[in-house]
């Protein structure tokens, strides 16, 4: 039965809001850009169709030549698969493929496009031309449509017209990762790529003499006027297309001839564009066959056939998904090895006697953490591989018990020394690798097959990495040997102010297929009233305003419990602050320096965070508000795993992984912002929320009660987002950390919120 779906309904209802936020986010970045998918509304799709027929735009003709000559070869190589086309538009470029596909009975075709009108138009024409074709249409972004592909399996996914060239590297990798995750071994991927050639030919293709391409660019601004109530003089805008030979891409932008205010009344934001300023609307990258094949190979697609036109302007690559080891399992074992590497690095920076001593009543000696990592690994690898090594286990239990007692201050017990602890870790790791290679007959598939147990071990070890760093931070007179870093003057200035998040029903909880903790599940929907949340975390300079206004001595800002704690603990500043000759200084991780005004405030308790918020006439966000600000994406309707999307964290996106003994400057990671423009939600400092740690409706303990269940409703507050000391593998938007409201040896700060 033919189907027509628009994925998802949510995105449709929220269409204009999503468009507005996406525009705001692009205009707020430096250099400014606009999201290219909005080029393709009904009028834009029509203009693009005209572009494919202008004499300068050789791409469509070259690809057409290839497909006309080889469609039947492609169909033969691909076998009886459903043809799925991404960015199908009018489906004209698919005609030859459909000829080949329908030469056999039972052919099915799924057209996927962002533009519903274009799909409906195409469907009408196609159904006439190919009456026997089973035809489905799917309107939405690629992200939203990929997970639906499996129902059409086996499939050949076609991505033609060199549309892949419109993706910058990060999106390109995310795209291929998604493809890898959603296709089965044997499925095909057919990719059209435009090849690198001389600048003149390329520039002409993107700036035709009749001015159709220029109209296509201007239509984006007309569309804004139509849908977002902007009042841009769109006809004045100049269309520019230049070849950048280093990046091997055509760069398309819109230049404003005069100073222009872009007001987005629907979301209350505005931007001043200077005369002569160019806003990037699109890139179109050009490729080389071999490097693209290598890239595909790295994502589990191997070469089947390469076709080019006579002039070798364009290429069509046919690849198949290989039966490579499950990508998730591959990723899991990498994470598992990386976590150990990080532990070893951490240890190498601390002299042995300091690993063996207890430095604070709050923290165990570091060798205890090491014992716990080893013991935990041993137990779970035994369970997952159904290979128990009794003798080892007994030794481990002994160690575990001894170390657990050490926590209760009975330090005289036989904790391992640093050398023993290291050997233990090493020995158990080798043992684990061996057991994983030869699991027992009754090994539980649920833990082993998809890498779940390794993901869990990687995260567990990474979390100990952060606890160990807390202990290290409390060692008297020891400077953790990582260099301080002064911000460079050109660092992006932080986004100021607050984002207004619209009221609505939002998805909360774990949104990944990887291991997540029981307390992040089940994923469920919550109704939220509209609220405001700060675009950046609170800085030291801002917090200093509170200190200098006598905030620590003014009970009106503090809760009853907060006042009690403040007086008893004698706290007058965040942990580590000190005034010397009228100048504020701070000590973090043993490094003493002038108070860095532009870093996020760190080492504040929940009580201090809440008092600060009250002083500013604001409040802390609830954990749900925080999660929505980080994860909601009004365009796809799918919650994001990280504020920026689904890619694994890296240093350009988030301040994680212990790269320096303090958080990075606020504003220095604009690429990591969330859909709503909130920066540095992941990494930097953990952010206190007003929520108490409670189970989600329908909670089930996994893998064991002690992880979260025993901590619910014990007066803990939830912290979100991870810190500079958190490992990237152990954090995501849905991750919930919890601690007592008075704790501040942790890497904690805050972000303001308010009703809206
Ligand atoms: N995928 C097309 C390409 O890169 C898109 C395109 C053609 C385009 N001409 C354009 C996008 C002009 C923006 C502006 O060739």
XYZ file of C-alpha atoms and ligand atoms in Angstrom:
771
model
C 0.000 0.000 0.000
C 1.423 3.356 -0.964
C 2.011 5.601 1.980
C 2.574 9.252 2.474
C 4.084 10.356 5.739
C 5.257 13.644 7.039
C 7.794 13.068 9.753
C 7.105 14.057 12.386
C 3.796 15.821 12.987
C 5.434 17.698 15.817
C 7.879 19.365 13.447
C 5.075 20.493 11.191
C 3.108 22.183 13.927
C 6.243 23.782 15.173
C 7.400 24.605 11.638
C 7.598 28.359 11.859
C 9.037 28.405 15.355
C 11.710 25.956 14.270
C 12.508 28.042 11.204
C 12.749 31.173 13.364
C 15.108 29.576 15.894
C 17.260 28.081 13.145
C 17.543 31.510 11.489
C 18.387 33.162 14.821
C 21.050 30.594 15.557
C 22.645 31.118 12.137
C 22.552 34.899 12.401
C 24.100 34.743 15.877
C 27.120 32.782 14.697
C 30.320 34.281 13.392
C 30.513 34.362 10.429
C 26.771 34.495 9.940
C 25.032 31.772 8.001
C 21.534 30.548 7.292
C 20.387 26.912 7.274
C 20.276 25.773 3.659
C 17.411 23.317 4.039
C 15.040 26.301 4.160
C 15.968 27.147 0.588
C 13.559 24.437 -0.468
C 9.995 25.574 0.098
C 7.513 25.199 -2.752
C 8.860 28.216 -4.619
C 12.471 27.252 -3.841
C 11.990 23.692 -5.051
C 10.539 25.080 -8.244
C 13.452 27.478 -8.714
C 15.919 24.686 -8.069
C 14.223 22.621 -10.744
C 14.815 25.536 -13.108
C 18.477 25.702 -12.048
C 18.955 22.123 -13.190
C 18.019 23.276 -16.694
C 20.131 26.433 -17.044
C 23.021 25.950 -19.519
C 25.742 26.622 -16.900
C 24.523 23.987 -14.431
C 26.225 20.932 -15.942
C 25.708 18.666 -12.904
C 22.236 17.395 -13.676
C 23.044 16.691 -17.316
C 26.248 14.842 -16.429
C 24.502 12.725 -13.813
C 21.639 12.078 -16.194
C 24.084 10.829 -18.811
C 25.563 8.396 -16.285
C 22.235 7.091 -15.064
C 20.847 6.692 -18.570
C 23.844 4.555 -19.505
C 24.033 2.505 -16.303
C 20.653 2.357 -14.573
C 20.161 -1.273 -15.541
C 23.670 -2.199 -14.370
C 22.913 -0.514 -11.080
C 19.616 -2.325 -10.688
C 21.305 -5.652 -11.445
C 24.069 -5.023 -8.932
C 21.630 -3.772 -6.289
C 19.219 -6.671 -6.670
C 15.502 -6.510 -5.853
C 15.708 -3.741 -3.314
C 13.421 -0.850 -2.471
C 14.845 2.317 -3.974
C 14.901 5.138 -1.436
C 15.814 8.560 -2.698
C 16.958 11.334 -0.388
C 16.139 14.868 -1.458
C 14.047 13.581 -4.329
C 12.593 16.991 -5.270
C 10.709 16.524 -8.521
C 12.215 13.025 -8.968
C 13.275 13.901 -12.529
C 16.806 12.698 -11.931
C 15.409 9.330 -10.826
C 13.608 8.550 -14.052
C 16.270 6.249 -15.474
C 16.607 4.378 -12.217
C 12.862 3.914 -12.026
C 12.861 2.610 -15.609
C 15.356 -0.016 -14.540
C 13.632 -0.815 -11.260
C 10.200 -1.259 -12.884
C 11.611 -3.534 -15.548
C 11.052 -6.214 -12.888
C 7.717 -6.755 -11.117
C 7.219 -5.575 -7.529
C 9.347 -2.464 -7.706
C 9.023 -0.036 -4.784
C 10.259 3.538 -4.470
C 10.355 5.832 -1.440
C 10.785 9.555 -2.129
C 12.161 11.545 0.809
C 12.209 15.327 0.732
C 11.971 18.277 3.064
C 9.233 19.795 0.920
C 5.783 18.151 1.087
C 4.474 20.112 -1.918
C 7.374 18.958 -4.109
C 6.728 15.353 -3.054
C 3.032 15.485 -3.834
C 3.709 17.022 -7.228
C 6.315 14.386 -8.021
C 4.099 11.538 -6.818
C 1.310 12.546 -9.176
C 3.597 12.597 -12.196
C 5.398 9.377 -11.247
C 2.286 7.365 -10.622
C 1.150 8.196 -14.153
C 4.486 7.328 -15.714
C 5.003 4.164 -13.619
C 1.569 2.731 -12.858
C 3.007 -0.500 -11.421
C 5.408 1.203 -9.059
C 4.705 0.953 -5.346
C 5.239 4.530 -4.295
C 5.798 6.034 -0.860
C 6.585 9.591 0.112
C 8.238 10.772 3.293
C 8.421 14.489 4.112
C 10.991 15.605 6.645
C 14.676 15.984 7.373
C 17.078 13.123 6.724
C 17.580 12.713 10.461
C 13.905 12.102 11.014
C 13.442 9.761 8.067
C 16.434 7.406 8.462
C 14.984 5.363 11.305
C 11.995 4.530 9.082
C 14.041 2.883 6.377
C 14.201 -0.544 7.966
C 10.570 -1.232 7.219
C 11.430 -1.164 3.492
C 14.402 -3.487 3.792
C 16.314 -4.585 1.728
C 16.998 -1.143 0.335
C 19.199 0.894 -1.951
C 19.526 4.467 -0.760
C 20.188 6.961 -3.540
C 21.602 10.384 -2.743
C 21.973 12.122 -6.076
C 22.716 15.551 -7.506
C 25.828 15.901 -5.330
C 23.589 17.053 -2.520
C 26.102 15.466 -0.165
C 28.312 18.405 -1.121
C 25.990 20.711 0.760
C 27.087 19.125 4.043
C 30.099 20.529 5.891
C 32.429 17.963 7.438
C 30.682 17.523 10.783
C 27.274 17.073 9.142
C 28.770 14.815 6.505
C 30.203 12.511 9.152
C 26.985 12.587 11.129
C 25.114 11.727 7.944
C 27.342 8.749 7.174
C 27.170 7.557 10.772
C 23.411 7.641 10.597
C 23.457 5.778 7.318
C 25.781 3.173 8.800
C 23.492 2.721 11.756
C 20.279 2.403 9.774
C 21.266 0.124 6.902
C 21.674 -3.637 7.074
C 24.605 -5.519 5.572
C 23.931 -5.984 1.862
C 21.904 -2.763 1.532
C 23.156 -0.430 -1.187
C 24.160 3.215 -1.162
C 24.225 5.051 -4.475
C 25.914 8.416 -4.303
C 26.230 11.149 -6.926
C 29.222 13.448 -6.486
C 30.382 16.453 -8.431
C 34.119 16.375 -9.105
C 36.738 19.087 -8.558
C 37.326 21.077 -11.745
C 38.293 24.545 -12.942
C 37.000 27.589 -11.059
C 35.361 29.184 -14.077
C 33.077 26.269 -14.863
C 32.204 25.890 -11.194
C 31.457 29.514 -10.478
C 29.282 29.817 -13.577
C 27.245 26.787 -12.485
C 26.332 28.629 -9.299
C 25.768 32.062 -10.814
C 23.950 31.589 -14.086
C 23.508 34.386 -16.600
C 19.720 34.365 -16.404
C 19.867 34.935 -12.666
C 17.819 31.888 -11.642
C 20.330 30.919 -8.964
C 20.312 34.474 -7.623
C 16.526 34.270 -7.347
C 16.901 30.954 -5.552
C 19.127 32.611 -2.919
C 16.823 35.617 -2.580
C 13.831 33.337 -2.146
C 15.185 32.348 1.261
C 14.694 35.945 2.415
C 11.318 36.208 0.719
C 10.388 33.060 2.570
C 11.463 34.664 5.844
C 9.261 37.639 5.031
C 6.358 35.311 4.265
C 6.683 32.962 7.214
C 8.605 34.811 9.917
C 7.150 38.306 9.523
C 10.538 39.839 8.722
C 10.631 42.890 6.460
C 13.819 42.345 4.503
C 14.331 44.122 1.179
C 15.011 40.753 -0.405
C 15.165 41.971 -3.995
C 18.147 44.176 -3.159
C 20.221 41.258 -1.963
C 23.225 40.345 -4.067
C 23.922 36.660 -4.760
C 27.606 35.676 -4.611
C 29.229 32.366 -5.572
C 32.993 31.902 -5.177
C 35.230 28.879 -5.529
C 37.433 28.271 -2.488
C 40.300 26.110 -3.778
C 41.668 25.182 -0.339
C 38.357 23.852 0.908
C 37.392 22.660 -2.572
C 33.959 24.179 -2.289
C 31.714 26.769 -3.864
C 30.632 29.261 -1.233
C 27.290 30.895 -1.783
C 26.206 33.925 0.157
C 23.783 36.799 0.208
C 25.276 40.284 0.470
C 23.303 43.149 1.937
C 23.947 46.438 0.121
C 22.810 48.610 3.046
C 22.696 48.396 6.832
C 19.799 46.089 7.588
C 17.950 45.212 10.774
C 16.567 41.693 10.701
C 13.807 41.498 13.277
C 12.267 38.161 14.116
C 9.097 39.311 15.879
C 7.780 35.781 16.488
C 10.679 34.952 18.820
C 11.626 38.468 19.868
C 15.179 38.538 18.531
C 16.907 40.964 16.205
C 20.175 41.291 14.331
C 21.993 44.199 12.703
C 23.601 43.361 9.396
C 26.204 45.850 8.214
C 26.222 47.207 4.663
C 28.354 44.879 2.538
C 28.124 41.980 4.985
C 27.648 38.580 3.390
C 25.556 35.844 4.980
C 26.478 32.325 3.957
C 23.486 30.429 2.622
C 25.083 27.296 1.189
C 28.282 25.483 0.408
C 28.647 23.043 -2.448
C 31.702 20.874 -2.027
C 33.422 19.127 -4.880
C 35.094 15.745 -4.495
C 37.633 13.210 -5.711
C 36.428 9.667 -6.309
C 39.124 7.889 -4.309
C 38.896 10.007 -1.173
C 35.111 9.706 -1.134
C 35.386 5.925 -1.457
C 37.815 5.873 1.454
C 35.404 7.898 3.513
C 32.559 5.534 2.711
C 34.770 2.554 3.488
C 35.442 3.999 6.949
C 31.690 3.952 7.521
C 31.215 0.365 6.448
C 30.364 0.868 2.772
C 32.571 -0.867 0.249
C 32.985 -0.071 -3.400
C 30.914 -1.979 -5.899
C 31.078 0.187 -8.998
C 32.141 3.696 -10.066
C 30.498 5.381 -13.053
C 31.446 8.699 -14.662
C 30.239 10.766 -17.608
C 32.339 11.084 -20.790
C 33.844 14.405 -19.725
C 34.491 13.084 -16.208
C 32.744 15.993 -14.601
C 30.595 13.911 -12.292
C 30.639 10.456 -10.699
C 28.079 8.010 -9.360
C 29.380 5.544 -6.771
C 27.610 2.316 -5.956
C 28.598 0.824 -2.588
C 27.239 -1.885 -0.310
C 27.011 -2.000 3.417
C 29.458 -4.661 4.587
C 28.780 -7.116 7.335
C 31.379 -5.358 9.430
C 31.234 -5.930 13.164
C 28.300 -4.112 14.710
C 29.311 -0.432 14.709
C 28.002 -0.031 18.216
C 30.181 -2.879 19.476
C 33.177 -1.403 17.696
C 32.529 1.959 19.311
C 32.006 0.310 22.695
C 35.359 -1.443 22.707
C 37.087 1.741 21.619
C 35.428 3.576 24.508
C 36.406 0.805 26.895
C 40.075 1.015 25.861
C 40.041 4.822 25.905
C 38.660 4.930 29.408
C 41.570 2.849 30.644
C 44.016 5.044 28.790
C 42.524 8.077 30.522
C 42.786 6.386 33.923
C 46.438 5.611 33.282
C 47.117 9.173 32.238
C 45.472 10.473 35.364
C 47.574 8.164 37.510
C 50.834 9.052 35.859
C 50.307 12.657 36.947
C 50.132 11.846 40.666
C 53.029 10.519 42.791
C 52.343 7.120 44.381
C 52.238 8.228 48.029
C 49.510 10.683 47.135
C 47.502 7.875 45.527
C 47.648 5.940 48.772
C 46.742 8.689 51.246
C 43.305 9.963 52.144
C 43.083 13.700 51.493
C 39.631 14.592 52.689
C 36.904 13.143 54.831
C 34.668 13.301 51.773
C 36.827 11.264 49.461
C 38.431 7.822 49.503
C 42.107 7.314 48.774
C 42.658 7.054 45.026
C 43.734 3.417 45.266
C 40.199 2.684 46.417
C 38.829 4.024 43.143
C 41.323 1.853 41.273
C 40.244 -1.224 43.191
C 36.655 -0.458 42.435
C 37.294 -0.043 38.728
C 39.135 -3.364 38.586
C 36.587 -5.226 40.675
C 33.627 -3.871 38.764
C 35.225 -4.835 35.463
C 36.050 -8.312 36.644
C 32.536 -8.993 37.872
C 30.765 -7.701 34.792
C 33.089 -9.330 32.314
C 32.575 -12.640 34.116
C 28.833 -12.209 33.964
C 28.788 -11.087 30.349
C 31.083 -13.846 29.111
C 29.769 -16.521 31.474
C 33.325 -17.374 32.422
C 33.807 -17.095 36.125
C 37.281 -17.170 37.553
C 36.621 -17.993 41.145
C 40.084 -17.524 42.491
C 40.386 -14.091 40.959
C 36.968 -13.147 42.112
C 37.735 -14.020 45.677
C 40.835 -11.877 45.604
C 38.771 -9.108 44.114
C 36.060 -9.363 46.707
C 38.687 -9.111 49.363
C 40.119 -5.995 47.810
C 36.688 -4.536 47.333
C 35.767 -5.093 50.929
C 39.003 -3.662 52.187
C 38.611 -0.595 50.030
C 34.980 -0.156 50.941
C 36.022 -0.093 54.560
C 38.645 2.493 53.804
C 35.807 4.782 52.853
C 34.604 4.573 56.399
C 37.898 6.014 57.557
C 39.384 2.700 58.677
C 42.462 3.341 56.687
C 44.694 0.897 58.468
C 43.115 -1.990 56.573
C 45.081 -3.620 53.818
C 44.424 -1.333 50.911
C 46.670 -2.156 47.992
C 49.572 0.136 47.449
C 49.754 2.071 44.206
C 51.932 -0.495 42.453
C 49.632 -3.340 43.400
C 46.572 -1.416 42.296
C 48.131 -0.683 38.923
C 49.089 -4.312 38.419
C 45.606 -5.381 39.368
C 44.057 -3.100 36.788
C 46.442 -4.311 34.141
C 45.998 -7.986 34.935
C 42.233 -7.836 34.964
C 42.163 -5.925 31.703
C 44.266 -8.587 29.988
C 42.102 -11.257 31.463
C 38.960 -9.471 30.268
C 40.240 -9.184 26.731
C 40.954 -12.906 26.707
C 37.518 -13.752 28.061
C 35.802 -11.503 25.555
C 37.528 -13.339 22.723
C 36.162 -16.668 23.934
C 32.880 -16.156 25.775
C 31.209 -19.139 27.422
C 28.262 -21.000 25.876
C 25.719 -19.337 28.127
C 26.979 -15.814 27.712
C 23.940 -13.475 27.852
C 23.559 -11.898 24.413
C 21.921 -8.809 25.888
C 25.132 -7.776 27.608
C 27.655 -8.868 25.038
C 26.398 -8.768 21.475
C 25.864 -5.070 21.046
C 28.690 -3.993 23.318
C 26.406 -2.989 26.193
C 28.704 -4.316 28.903
C 31.718 -2.519 27.465
C 29.786 0.738 27.233
C 28.807 0.359 30.853
C 32.377 -0.388 31.939
C 33.726 2.527 29.910
C 31.270 4.910 31.544
C 31.858 3.527 35.007
C 35.609 3.949 34.692
C 35.206 7.419 33.204
C 33.045 8.472 36.135
C 35.686 7.316 38.563
C 38.040 9.486 36.535
C 36.072 12.522 37.611
C 35.777 11.432 41.257
C 39.508 10.833 41.355
C 40.052 14.318 40.011
C 37.883 15.716 42.797
C 40.138 13.945 45.283
C 43.218 15.278 43.534
C 41.780 18.775 43.729
C 41.651 18.421 47.509
C 45.305 17.403 47.954
C 46.969 20.080 50.005
C 49.806 21.820 48.216
C 49.667 19.629 45.111
C 49.200 21.350 41.759
C 47.722 18.887 39.276
C 50.280 19.080 36.470
C 48.261 20.355 33.568
C 49.004 23.821 32.205
C 46.611 26.687 32.802
C 45.391 28.312 29.670
C 44.714 31.971 29.186
C 41.905 32.790 26.831
C 42.944 34.191 23.511
C 41.528 37.657 22.815
C 39.679 36.531 19.718
C 37.552 34.043 21.628
C 33.903 34.335 20.763
C 32.005 36.585 23.153
C 29.318 34.709 24.998
C 25.756 34.884 23.832
C 24.030 37.164 26.299
C 20.558 37.058 27.665
C 18.095 34.241 27.757
C 16.314 32.000 25.306
C 12.556 31.814 25.587
C 11.501 28.207 25.290
C 7.910 27.797 24.128
C 5.446 25.858 26.261
C 4.669 22.365 25.081
C 4.950 18.640 25.543
C 8.603 17.617 25.443
C 10.400 14.321 25.471
C 12.546 13.688 28.568
C 14.991 10.866 29.152
C 17.484 8.639 27.390
C 17.382 9.056 23.632
C 20.344 6.940 22.515
C 20.709 3.295 21.631
C 23.872 3.102 23.749
C 24.110 2.240 27.456
C 22.407 4.772 29.693
C 21.732 4.576 33.404
C 18.451 3.316 34.745
C 17.595 6.726 36.226
C 17.493 8.297 32.717
C 14.645 5.965 31.717
C 11.927 5.474 30.739
C 11.829 8.207 28.189
C 8.560 10.039 28.683
C 6.713 13.241 27.850
C 6.351 16.228 30.128
C 4.250 19.339 29.706
C 6.270 22.453 30.401
C 5.079 26.029 30.701
C 7.146 28.469 28.683
C 10.319 29.522 30.461
C 13.490 31.511 29.951
C 16.947 30.035 30.348
C 20.301 31.766 30.129
C 22.294 31.354 26.937
C 25.476 30.909 29.015
C 26.474 29.735 32.488
C 27.108 32.303 35.264
C 30.668 33.659 35.169
C 33.032 34.456 38.039
C 32.632 38.148 37.328
C 28.871 37.915 37.620
C 29.133 35.878 40.788
C 31.594 38.396 42.210
C 28.778 40.957 41.967
C 26.877 38.854 44.495
C 29.882 38.484 46.808
C 30.613 42.216 46.712
C 26.981 43.151 47.298
C 27.291 41.263 50.597
C 25.152 38.428 49.235
C 26.675 35.910 51.625
C 25.565 38.030 54.570
C 22.027 38.753 53.410
C 19.653 36.027 54.650
C 16.871 37.173 52.332
C 18.552 35.471 49.367
C 19.003 32.132 51.131
C 16.600 29.335 51.948
C 16.213 28.349 55.609
C 18.456 25.320 55.101
C 20.847 27.472 53.092
C 21.153 30.034 55.868
C 21.772 27.285 58.361
C 24.523 25.735 56.274
C 26.105 29.102 55.427
C 26.400 30.041 59.090
C 27.586 26.673 60.289
C 30.128 26.215 57.511
C 31.227 29.844 57.715
C 31.136 30.129 53.947
C 31.626 33.598 52.407
C 32.744 32.890 48.854
C 32.819 29.983 46.399
C 35.358 27.301 47.373
C 38.922 28.402 46.649
C 38.327 32.175 46.458
C 40.576 34.490 48.405
C 41.066 38.257 48.512
C 44.679 39.432 48.595
C 45.385 43.186 48.794
C 41.959 43.942 47.442
C 42.396 41.568 44.463
C 40.371 38.382 44.097
C 42.257 35.141 43.539
C 41.236 31.533 43.314
C 42.868 28.156 43.691
C 41.628 25.258 41.582
C 43.393 21.906 41.293
C 46.242 23.417 43.307
C 46.806 26.269 40.850
C 46.633 29.719 42.339
C 45.733 32.631 40.060
C 43.830 35.887 39.701
C 40.125 35.236 39.582
C 39.438 34.502 35.885
C 36.455 36.772 35.315
C 35.234 35.124 32.154
C 35.264 31.510 33.262
C 32.110 29.916 34.637
C 31.893 30.089 38.420
C 32.818 26.693 39.844
C 32.795 24.939 43.230
C 29.543 26.424 44.470
C 27.002 24.438 46.463
C 23.343 24.166 45.577
C 22.612 26.629 48.387
C 24.975 29.210 46.908
C 23.651 28.664 43.388
C 20.056 29.133 44.491
C 20.918 32.246 46.553
C 22.746 33.774 43.606
C 19.763 33.183 41.334
C 17.451 34.850 43.840
C 19.811 37.814 44.125
C 19.473 38.283 40.346
C 15.687 38.027 40.520
C 15.824 34.667 38.775
C 15.775 31.005 39.743
C 17.506 27.726 38.903
C 15.990 25.708 36.078
C 14.255 22.450 36.918
C 16.124 19.460 35.565
C 13.409 19.066 32.920
C 13.712 22.649 31.747
C 17.448 22.151 31.573
C 17.095 18.991 29.524
C 14.629 20.568 27.105
C 16.877 23.607 26.591
C 19.710 21.199 25.766
C 17.926 18.507 23.811
C 14.734 19.716 22.153
C 14.937 20.265 18.409
C 11.796 21.873 17.047
C 12.826 21.058 13.497
C 13.094 17.299 13.799
C 10.945 16.798 16.887
C 13.563 14.242 17.964
C 15.478 14.964 21.167
C 19.199 15.490 20.630
C 21.727 13.322 22.454
C 24.042 16.312 22.931
C 23.146 20.019 22.685
C 24.671 20.209 19.197
C 23.120 16.971 17.917
C 24.234 13.379 17.708
C 27.979 13.541 17.094
C 30.284 12.358 19.819
C 31.808 15.236 21.784
C 35.130 16.699 20.663
C 37.146 19.704 21.882
C 35.540 22.101 19.386
C 32.096 21.327 20.752
C 32.429 20.858 24.493
C 34.846 21.467 27.337
C 35.224 17.881 28.571
C 37.960 15.309 29.159
C 40.226 17.040 31.649
C 42.299 19.003 29.200
C 43.188 21.768 31.691
C 42.776 22.347 35.418
C 39.832 24.746 35.063
C 36.829 25.387 32.834
C 37.248 27.159 29.515
C 36.170 30.772 28.973
C 32.428 31.224 28.665
C 31.558 31.894 25.039
C 34.499 29.991 23.588
C 32.491 27.076 22.177
C 29.683 28.517 20.038
C 29.593 25.377 17.855
C 28.353 23.363 20.795
C 25.216 25.404 21.332
C 21.791 23.817 21.566
C 18.867 24.279 19.212
C 17.741 27.270 21.263
C 21.214 28.794 21.239
C 22.283 27.855 24.796
C 26.064 27.587 24.945
C 28.271 25.285 27.022
C 25.481 23.192 28.444
C 27.748 20.182 28.047
C 31.083 20.345 29.856
C 32.682 23.270 31.665
C 30.762 23.092 34.924
C 27.986 20.828 36.183
C 24.865 22.936 36.499
C 22.707 22.744 39.605
C 19.002 22.374 38.983
C 16.197 22.936 41.463
C 14.981 19.344 41.110
C 15.277 16.681 43.754
C 16.579 13.333 42.554
C 13.519 11.150 41.961
C 12.653 8.211 39.705
C 10.924 8.779 36.376
C 7.448 7.249 36.062
C 7.853 3.510 35.418
C 11.457 3.365 36.668
C 13.151 -0.032 36.752
C 16.520 -0.625 38.380
C 19.289 -1.757 36.013
C 21.886 -3.154 36.215
C 21.590 -3.123 40.003
C 19.645 -1.394 42.767
C 22.597 0.385 44.260
C 23.297 2.570 41.282
C 20.363 4.945 41.664
C 17.368 3.403 43.369
C 18.744 3.750 46.888
C 19.479 7.440 46.292
C 16.017 8.597 45.275
C 14.202 10.941 47.647
C 17.182 11.336 49.961
C 17.473 15.106 49.629
C 19.872 15.074 46.679
C 19.609 17.751 43.992
C 20.159 16.998 40.342
C 23.091 18.435 38.394
C 23.232 18.324 34.631
C 25.648 18.649 31.753
C 29.049 17.462 33.003
C 32.159 19.513 33.661
C 35.652 20.005 32.274
C 36.590 16.957 34.379
C 33.893 14.708 32.913
C 34.879 12.285 30.196
C 32.876 12.687 26.982
C 31.842 9.049 27.048
C 30.073 9.547 30.364
C 27.832 12.493 29.554
C 24.779 13.290 27.451
C 21.723 15.535 27.675
C 19.715 12.951 29.595
C 22.462 12.199 32.147
C 21.490 12.926 35.753
C 24.109 13.540 38.401
C 23.045 14.117 41.969
C 24.635 15.420 45.117
C 23.838 16.870 48.511
C 22.965 20.582 48.465
C 26.017 21.547 50.548
C 28.615 19.811 48.368
C 31.072 22.023 46.486
C 34.266 20.070 46.032
C 32.500 18.913 42.877
C 32.928 20.847 39.615
C 29.622 22.635 39.953
C 28.278 25.963 38.734
C 24.930 27.184 37.457
C 22.827 28.718 34.723
C 19.917 31.056 35.437
C 16.315 30.488 34.511
C 13.048 32.357 34.939
C 9.358 32.028 34.204
C 8.378 33.483 30.863
N 22.915 20.198 -4.442
C 23.014 21.332 -5.321
C 24.502 21.627 -5.603
O 25.272 21.709 -4.687
C 22.329 22.524 -4.704
C 22.464 23.838 -5.430
C 22.635 24.070 -6.741
C 22.406 25.115 -4.861
N 22.710 25.409 -7.006
C 22.572 26.066 -5.864
C 22.250 25.544 -3.548
C 22.560 27.420 -5.567
C 22.245 26.901 -3.282
C 22.396 27.827 -4.300
O 24.890 21.734 -6.739
